[in-house]
C-alpha atoms as an extended CHARMM CRD file, in Angstrom:
* protein
*
       156  EXT
         1         1  MET       CA           -136.6300000000       53.0380000000       95.3340000000  PROA      1               0.0000000000
         2         2  PRO       CA           -133.5400000000       52.4410000000       97.5440000000  PROA      2               0.0000000000
         3         3  GLU       CA           -131.9360000000       55.5720000000       98.8760000000  PROA      3               0.0000000000
         4         4  PRO       CA           -128.8820000000       56.7870000000       97.2100000000  PROA      4               0.0000000000
         5         5  THR       CA           -125.9390000000       56.3770000000       98.9950000000  PROA      5               0.0000000000
         6         6  PRO       CA           -123.6650000000       59.8130000000      100.2430000000  PROA      6               0.0000000000
         7         7  ASP       CA           -121.2750000000       58.9870000000       97.1710000000  PROA      7               0.0000000000
         8         8  GLU       CA           -124.3850000000       59.1070000000       94.7440000000  PROA      8               0.0000000000
         9         9  ARG       CA           -125.5270000000       62.0810000000       96.0660000000  PROA      9               0.0000000000
        10        10  ARG       CA           -122.1020000000       63.6100000000       95.8260000000  PROA      10              0.0000000000
        11        11  ASP       CA           -121.0690000000       62.4920000000       92.4670000000  PROA      11              0.0000000000
        12        12  ALA       CA           -125.1200000000       63.8350000000       91.3530000000  PROA      12              0.0000000000
        13        13  THR       CA           -124.5260000000       67.2840000000       93.4630000000  PROA      13              0.0000000000
        14        14  GLU       CA           -121.0520000000       67.6930000000       91.1570000000  PROA      14              0.0000000000
        15        15  GLN       CA           -122.3090000000       66.5160000000       87.9670000000  PROA      15              0.0000000000
        16        16  ASP       CA           -125.4060000000       69.2190000000       88.3200000000  PROA      16              0.0000000000
        17        17  ALA       CA           -123.2330000000       72.0160000000       89.7170000000  PROA      17              0.0000000000
        18        18  THR       CA           -120.5260000000       71.1460000000       86.4160000000  PROA      18              0.0000000000
        19        19  ALA       CA           -123.7910000000       71.2790000000       84.4150000000  PROA      19              0.0000000000
        20        20  GLU       CA           -124.8880000000       74.6570000000       85.5240000000  PROA      20              0.0000000000
        21        21  LEU       CA           -121.2400000000       76.1250000000       85.3200000000  PROA      21              0.0000000000
        22        22  ALA       CA           -121.0440000000       75.0900000000       81.6420000000  PROA      22              0.0000000000
        23        23  THR       CA           -124.3460000000       76.5720000000       80.4840000000  PROA      23              0.0000000000
        24        24  GLU       CA           -124.0420000000       79.5170000000       82.3630000000  PROA      24              0.0000000000
        25        25  ARG       CA           -122.2380000000       82.5040000000       80.7910000000  PROA      25              0.0000000000
        26        26  PHE       CA           -121.4700000000       86.0680000000       81.7680000000  PROA      26              0.0000000000
        27        27  ASP       CA           -121.2710000000       89.4410000000       80.3290000000  PROA      27              0.0000000000
        28        28  THR       CA           -118.0600000000       90.5370000000       79.9350000000  PROA      28              0.0000000000
        29        29  ALA       CA           -116.2420000000       93.4200000000       77.9560000000  PROA      29              0.0000000000
        30        30  ARG       CA           -112.7760000000       92.3800000000       76.0590000000  PROA      30              0.0000000000
        31        31  ILE       CA           -110.7590000000       94.2880000000       74.1120000000  PROA      31              0.0000000000
        32        32  ASP       CA           -110.6140000000       91.4960000000       71.0690000000  PROA      32              0.0000000000
        33        33  GLY       CA           -114.2580000000       92.2130000000       70.7190000000  PROA      33              0.0000000000
        34        34  THR       CA           -116.0220000000       88.7330000000       72.2510000000  PROA      34              0.0000000000
        35        35  ALA       CA           -118.7220000000       89.5350000000       74.3280000000  PROA      35              0.0000000000
        36        36  GLN       CA           -119.0980000000       86.5180000000       76.5300000000  PROA      36              0.0000000000
        37        37  THR       CA           -117.3940000000       84.1190000000       78.0340000000  PROA      37              0.0000000000
        38        38  LEU       CA           -117.9820000000       80.9020000000       80.1560000000  PROA      38              0.0000000000
        39        39  ALA       CA           -118.3390000000       81.2870000000       84.1740000000  PROA      39              0.0000000000
        40        40  PHE       CA           -115.9130000000       77.8340000000       84.4000000000  PROA      40              0.0000000000
        41        41  ASP       CA           -113.4730000000       80.5220000000       83.2130000000  PROA      41              0.0000000000
        42        42  ARG       CA           -114.1400000000       82.6810000000       86.0370000000  PROA      42              0.0000000000
        43        43  MET       CA           -114.0560000000       79.6070000000       88.7040000000  PROA      43              0.0000000000
        44        44  LEU       CA           -110.9030000000       78.7120000000       87.5090000000  PROA      44              0.0000000000
        45        45  ALA       CA           -109.6160000000       82.3850000000       88.2130000000  PROA      45              0.0000000000
        46        46  ASP       CA           -111.2170000000       82.8910000000       91.6490000000  PROA      46              0.0000000000
        47        47  GLU       CA           -110.0460000000       79.3350000000       92.8480000000  PROA      47              0.0000000000
        48        48  PRO       CA           -107.4910000000       79.4610000000       95.3070000000  PROA      48              0.0000000000
        49        49  PRO       CA           -103.7070000000       77.8360000000       94.7870000000  PROA      49              0.0000000000
        50        50  THR       CA           -103.4770000000       74.5720000000       95.8290000000  PROA      50              0.0000000000
        51        51  ALA       CA           -101.0860000000       73.3860000000       98.8360000000  PROA      51              0.0000000000
        52        52  LEU       CA            -98.9220000000       72.0910000000       96.0120000000  PROA      52              0.0000000000
        53        53  VAL       CA            -98.2280000000       75.4970000000       94.6460000000  PROA      53              0.0000000000
        54        54  PRO       CA            -97.3940000000       78.2670000000       97.0850000000  PROA      54              0.0000000000
        55        55  PRO       CA            -99.1950000000       81.6160000000       96.5890000000  PROA      55              0.0000000000
        56        56  VAL       CA            -97.2080000000       83.9990000000       94.7220000000  PROA      56              0.0000000000
        57        57  PRO       CA            -97.7380000000       87.6780000000       97.1550000000  PROA      57              0.0000000000
        58        58  PRO       CA            -98.3740000000       90.8470000000       94.7610000000  PROA      58              0.0000000000
        59        59  ALA       CA            -95.0230000000       92.6400000000       93.9390000000  PROA      59              0.0000000000
        60        60  PRO       CA            -94.3380000000       95.6290000000       96.2540000000  PROA      60              0.0000000000
        61        61  PHE       CA            -94.1350000000       98.8940000000       94.1810000000  PROA      61              0.0000000000
        62        62  ASP       CA            -90.4610000000       99.1350000000       94.9240000000  PROA      62              0.0000000000
        63        63  ALA       CA            -89.0270000000       95.7460000000       94.2850000000  PROA      63              0.0000000000
        64        64  PRO       CA            -85.8030000000       96.1930000000       92.6490000000  PROA      64              0.0000000000
        65        65  ALA       CA            -84.6420000000       98.2960000000       95.5920000000  PROA      65              0.0000000000
        66        66  ALA       CA            -85.8540000000       95.9720000000       98.2940000000  PROA      66              0.0000000000
        67        67  THR       CA            -84.2840000000       92.8830000000       96.3550000000  PROA      67              0.0000000000
        68        68  ALA       CA            -81.1350000000       95.1880000000       96.1950000000  PROA      68              0.0000000000
        69        69  THR       CA            -81.1680000000       95.4630000000      100.2000000000  PROA      69              0.0000000000
        70        70  LEU       CA            -81.2390000000       91.7560000000      100.9090000000  PROA      70              0.0000000000
        71        71  ALA       CA            -79.0340000000       90.8170000000       98.6610000000  PROA      71              0.0000000000
        72        72  THR       CA            -75.9610000000       93.2940000000      100.0750000000  PROA      72              0.0000000000
        73        73  ALA       CA            -76.7620000000       92.1770000000      103.6920000000  PROA      73              0.0000000000
        74        74  PRO       CA            -74.0930000000       89.8140000000      104.9590000000  PROA      74              0.0000000000
        75        75  LEU       CA            -75.5080000000       86.3640000000      105.3970000000  PROA      75              0.0000000000
        76        76  PRO       CA            -74.6270000000       84.5590000000      108.8050000000  PROA      76              0.0000000000
        77        77  ARG       CA            -71.8060000000       82.1970000000      109.0630000000  PROA      77              0.0000000000
        78        78  PRO       CA            -73.4050000000       78.6090000000      109.8830000000  PROA      78              0.0000000000
        79        79  THR       CA            -72.6090000000       77.3250000000      113.1510000000  PROA      79              0.0000000000
        80        80  VAL       CA            -70.1580000000       74.0510000000      113.6950000000  PROA      80              0.0000000000
        81        81  ARG       CA            -71.5340000000       71.8710000000      116.4250000000  PROA      81              0.0000000000
        82        82  TRP       CA            -68.1480000000       70.5730000000      117.6350000000  PROA      82              0.0000000000
        83        83  GLY       CA            -69.8970000000       68.3820000000      120.2550000000  PROA      83              0.0000000000
        84        84  ALA       CA            -71.4710000000       66.7780000000      117.5170000000  PROA      84              0.0000000000
        85        85  LEU       CA            -68.0290000000       66.0940000000      116.2990000000  PROA      85              0.0000000000
        86        86  VAL       CA            -66.4290000000       64.8680000000      119.2200000000  PROA      86              0.0000000000
        87        87  TRP       CA            -69.2180000000       62.1490000000      119.4260000000  PROA      87              0.0000000000
        88        88  ALA       CA            -69.0130000000       61.5840000000      115.9740000000  PROA      88              0.0000000000
        89        89  LEU       CA            -64.8370000000       60.6140000000      116.3130000000  PROA      89              0.0000000000
        90        90  LEU       CA            -65.8440000000       58.4510000000      119.2500000000  PROA      90              0.0000000000
        91        91  PHE       CA            -68.8510000000       56.5390000000      117.6770000000  PROA      91              0.0000000000
        92        92  GLY       CA            -66.6790000000       56.1390000000      114.4310000000  PROA      92              0.0000000000
        93        93  THR       CA            -63.3690000000       54.5550000000      116.8680000000  PROA      93              0.0000000000
        94        94  ILE       CA            -65.8910000000       52.5270000000      118.4040000000  PROA      94              0.0000000000
        95        95  ALA       CA            -67.2940000000       51.1430000000      114.7450000000  PROA      95              0.0000000000
        96        96  GLY       CA            -63.9520000000       51.3050000000      113.4720000000  PROA      96              0.0000000000
        97        97  PHE       CA            -62.9560000000       48.4910000000      115.7500000000  PROA      97              0.0000000000
        98        98  THR       CA            -65.4830000000       46.4880000000      115.4910000000  PROA      98              0.0000000000
        99        99  LEU       CA            -65.4250000000       46.2030000000      112.0980000000  PROA      99              0.0000000000
       100       100  TRP       CA            -61.3610000000       45.7390000000      112.3910000000  PROA      100             0.0000000000
       101       101  THR       CA            -62.4880000000       42.7450000000      114.8460000000  PROA      101             0.0000000000
       102       102  LEU       CA            -65.0680000000       41.5570000000      112.9040000000  PROA      102             0.0000000000
       103       103  VAL       CA            -63.3920000000       41.2450000000      109.2730000000  PROA      103             0.0000000000
       104       104  ASP       CA            -60.6300000000       39.2400000000      110.1120000000  PROA      104             0.0000000000
       105       105  LEU       CA            -61.1090000000       35.8050000000      112.3280000000  PROA      105             0.0000000000
       106       106  GLN       CA            -57.2980000000       36.5470000000      113.4750000000  PROA      106             0.0000000000
       107       107  HSD       CA            -58.2670000000       39.9320000000      114.9000000000  PROA      107             0.0000000000
       108       108  ARG       CA            -61.4310000000       38.1350000000      116.4290000000  PROA      108             0.0000000000
       109       109  ASP       CA            -59.2740000000       35.5920000000      118.3970000000  PROA      109             0.0000000000
       110       110  GLU       CA            -56.8950000000       38.2680000000      119.3040000000  PROA      110             0.0000000000
       111       111  VAL       CA            -59.5630000000       40.0770000000      121.4290000000  PROA      111             0.0000000000
       112       112  LEU       CA            -61.0520000000       36.9850000000      122.8360000000  PROA      112             0.0000000000
       113       113  PHE       CA            -57.7630000000       35.9600000000      124.0160000000  PROA      113             0.0000000000
       114       114  TRP       CA            -57.3010000000       39.1920000000      125.4800000000  PROA      114             0.0000000000
       115       115  ILE       CA            -60.5500000000       39.7570000000      127.0760000000  PROA      115             0.0000000000
       116       116  ALA       CA            -60.2540000000       36.3400000000      128.6070000000  PROA      116             0.0000000000
       117       117  ALA       CA            -56.7950000000       37.3640000000      129.6360000000  PROA      117             0.0000000000
       118       118  VAL       CA            -57.7870000000       40.1080000000      131.7770000000  PROA      118             0.0000000000
       119       119  PRO       CA            -57.9310000000       39.2440000000      135.5180000000  PROA      119             0.0000000000
       120       120  MET       CA            -61.2550000000       39.4950000000      137.2040000000  PROA      120             0.0000000000
       121       121  PRO       CA            -60.6040000000       41.9320000000      139.6530000000  PROA      121             0.0000000000
       122       122  LEU       CA            -59.2550000000       44.0490000000      136.9550000000  PROA      122             0.0000000000
       123       123  VAL       CA            -63.0640000000       44.1540000000      135.1100000000  PROA      123             0.0000000000
       124       124  PRO       CA            -64.2550000000       47.0030000000      137.7270000000  PROA      124             0.0000000000
       125       125  LEU       CA            -61.1650000000       48.8900000000      137.3140000000  PROA      125             0.0000000000
       126       126  TYR       CA            -61.7660000000       48.8910000000      133.5610000000  PROA      126             0.0000000000
       127       127  LEU       CA            -65.2900000000       49.7100000000      133.8000000000  PROA      127             0.0000000000
       128       128  LEU       CA            -64.6750000000       52.4150000000      136.4070000000  PROA      128             0.0000000000
       129       129  ALA       CA            -62.0960000000       54.1470000000      133.5650000000  PROA      129             0.0000000000
       130       130  VAL       CA            -64.8010000000       53.9280000000      130.7640000000  PROA      130             0.0000000000
       131       131  ALA       CA            -67.0030000000       55.2140000000      132.9090000000  PROA      131             0.0000000000
       132       132  GLY       CA            -64.7980000000       58.1050000000      133.6840000000  PROA      132             0.0000000000
       133       133  ILE       CA            -63.6270000000       58.5170000000      130.2280000000  PROA      133             0.0000000000
       134       134  VAL       CA            -67.6170000000       58.7540000000      129.1730000000  PROA      134             0.0000000000
       135       135  VAL       CA            -68.2240000000       61.6920000000      131.9050000000  PROA      135             0.0000000000
       136       136  ALA       CA            -64.8350000000       63.4300000000      130.8840000000  PROA      136             0.0000000000
       137       137  LEU       CA            -66.4740000000       63.6430000000      127.2350000000  PROA      137             0.0000000000
       138       138  PHE       CA            -69.6100000000       64.7630000000      128.3900000000  PROA      138             0.0000000000
       139       139  GLY       CA            -67.7230000000       67.5640000000      130.0430000000  PROA      139             0.0000000000
       140       140  ILE       CA            -65.4220000000       68.2920000000      127.2620000000  PROA      140             0.0000000000
       141       141  VAL       CA            -68.8120000000       68.5330000000      124.8930000000  PROA      141             0.0000000000
       142       142  GLY       CA            -70.2420000000       70.6570000000      127.6030000000  PROA      142             0.0000000000
       143       143  LEU       CA            -67.5040000000       73.1200000000      127.5100000000  PROA      143             0.0000000000
       144       144  ILE       CA            -67.5890000000       73.1420000000      123.8240000000  PROA      144             0.0000000000
       145       145  ARG       CA            -71.3550000000       73.8480000000      124.0320000000  PROA      145             0.0000000000
       146       146  ARG       CA            -70.8240000000       76.8730000000      126.2450000000  PROA      146             0.0000000000
       147       147  GLY       CA            -67.8970000000       78.4810000000      124.0670000000  PROA      147             0.0000000000
       148       148  GLU       CA            -70.2390000000       78.1830000000      121.3700000000  PROA      148             0.0000000000
       149       149  ARG       CA            -73.1410000000       79.9600000000      122.9490000000  PROA      149             0.0000000000
       150       150  GLN       CA            -70.7100000000       82.6410000000      124.3280000000  PROA      150             0.0000000000
       151       151  ARG       CA            -69.1330000000       82.8740000000      120.7220000000  PROA      151             0.0000000000
       152       152  ARG       CA            -72.8260000000       83.3350000000      118.9590000000  PROA      152             0.0000000000
       153       153  ALA       CA            -73.6960000000       85.9200000000      122.0170000000  PROA      153             0.0000000000
       154       154  ALA       CA            -70.3950000000       88.0400000000      121.3850000000  PROA      154             0.0000000000
       155       155  ARG       CA            -71.4530000000       87.8980000000      117.6280000000  PROA      155             0.0000000000
       156       156  GLY       CA            -74.7720000000       89.3780000000      118.4960000000  PROA      156             0.0000000000
């Protein structure tokens, strides 16, 4: 006879355990007069909660007082990320210009004509100006971040 696979052994073990629980009974004293309950009921009562349902901690004796204290405490104000708003405005402006350029053929032709009309000696100067703007934005965002930290430290 061939040896059972691990899955078949596990299924057989689970069936044996289920059959044993279904037939086993515990003696309990209930108020309604019944004297026996199935072991399966007890197994369900002892089963830990699943990962989908968080366990409910037991309520403390003075729960209403603790709830009242939490409800009256002021909530901290949310922080506004001003640096993120600066970058969002920059990228939004670039995206808006790109859409404006691509939506209409006339706009695209005007931009291409302007790019073609730029004299070659001025291209490095334009690139330098763009790099300066990016560095200035990094500086502005850094100053904003430092101000946010100082305000947060002052609030406590």
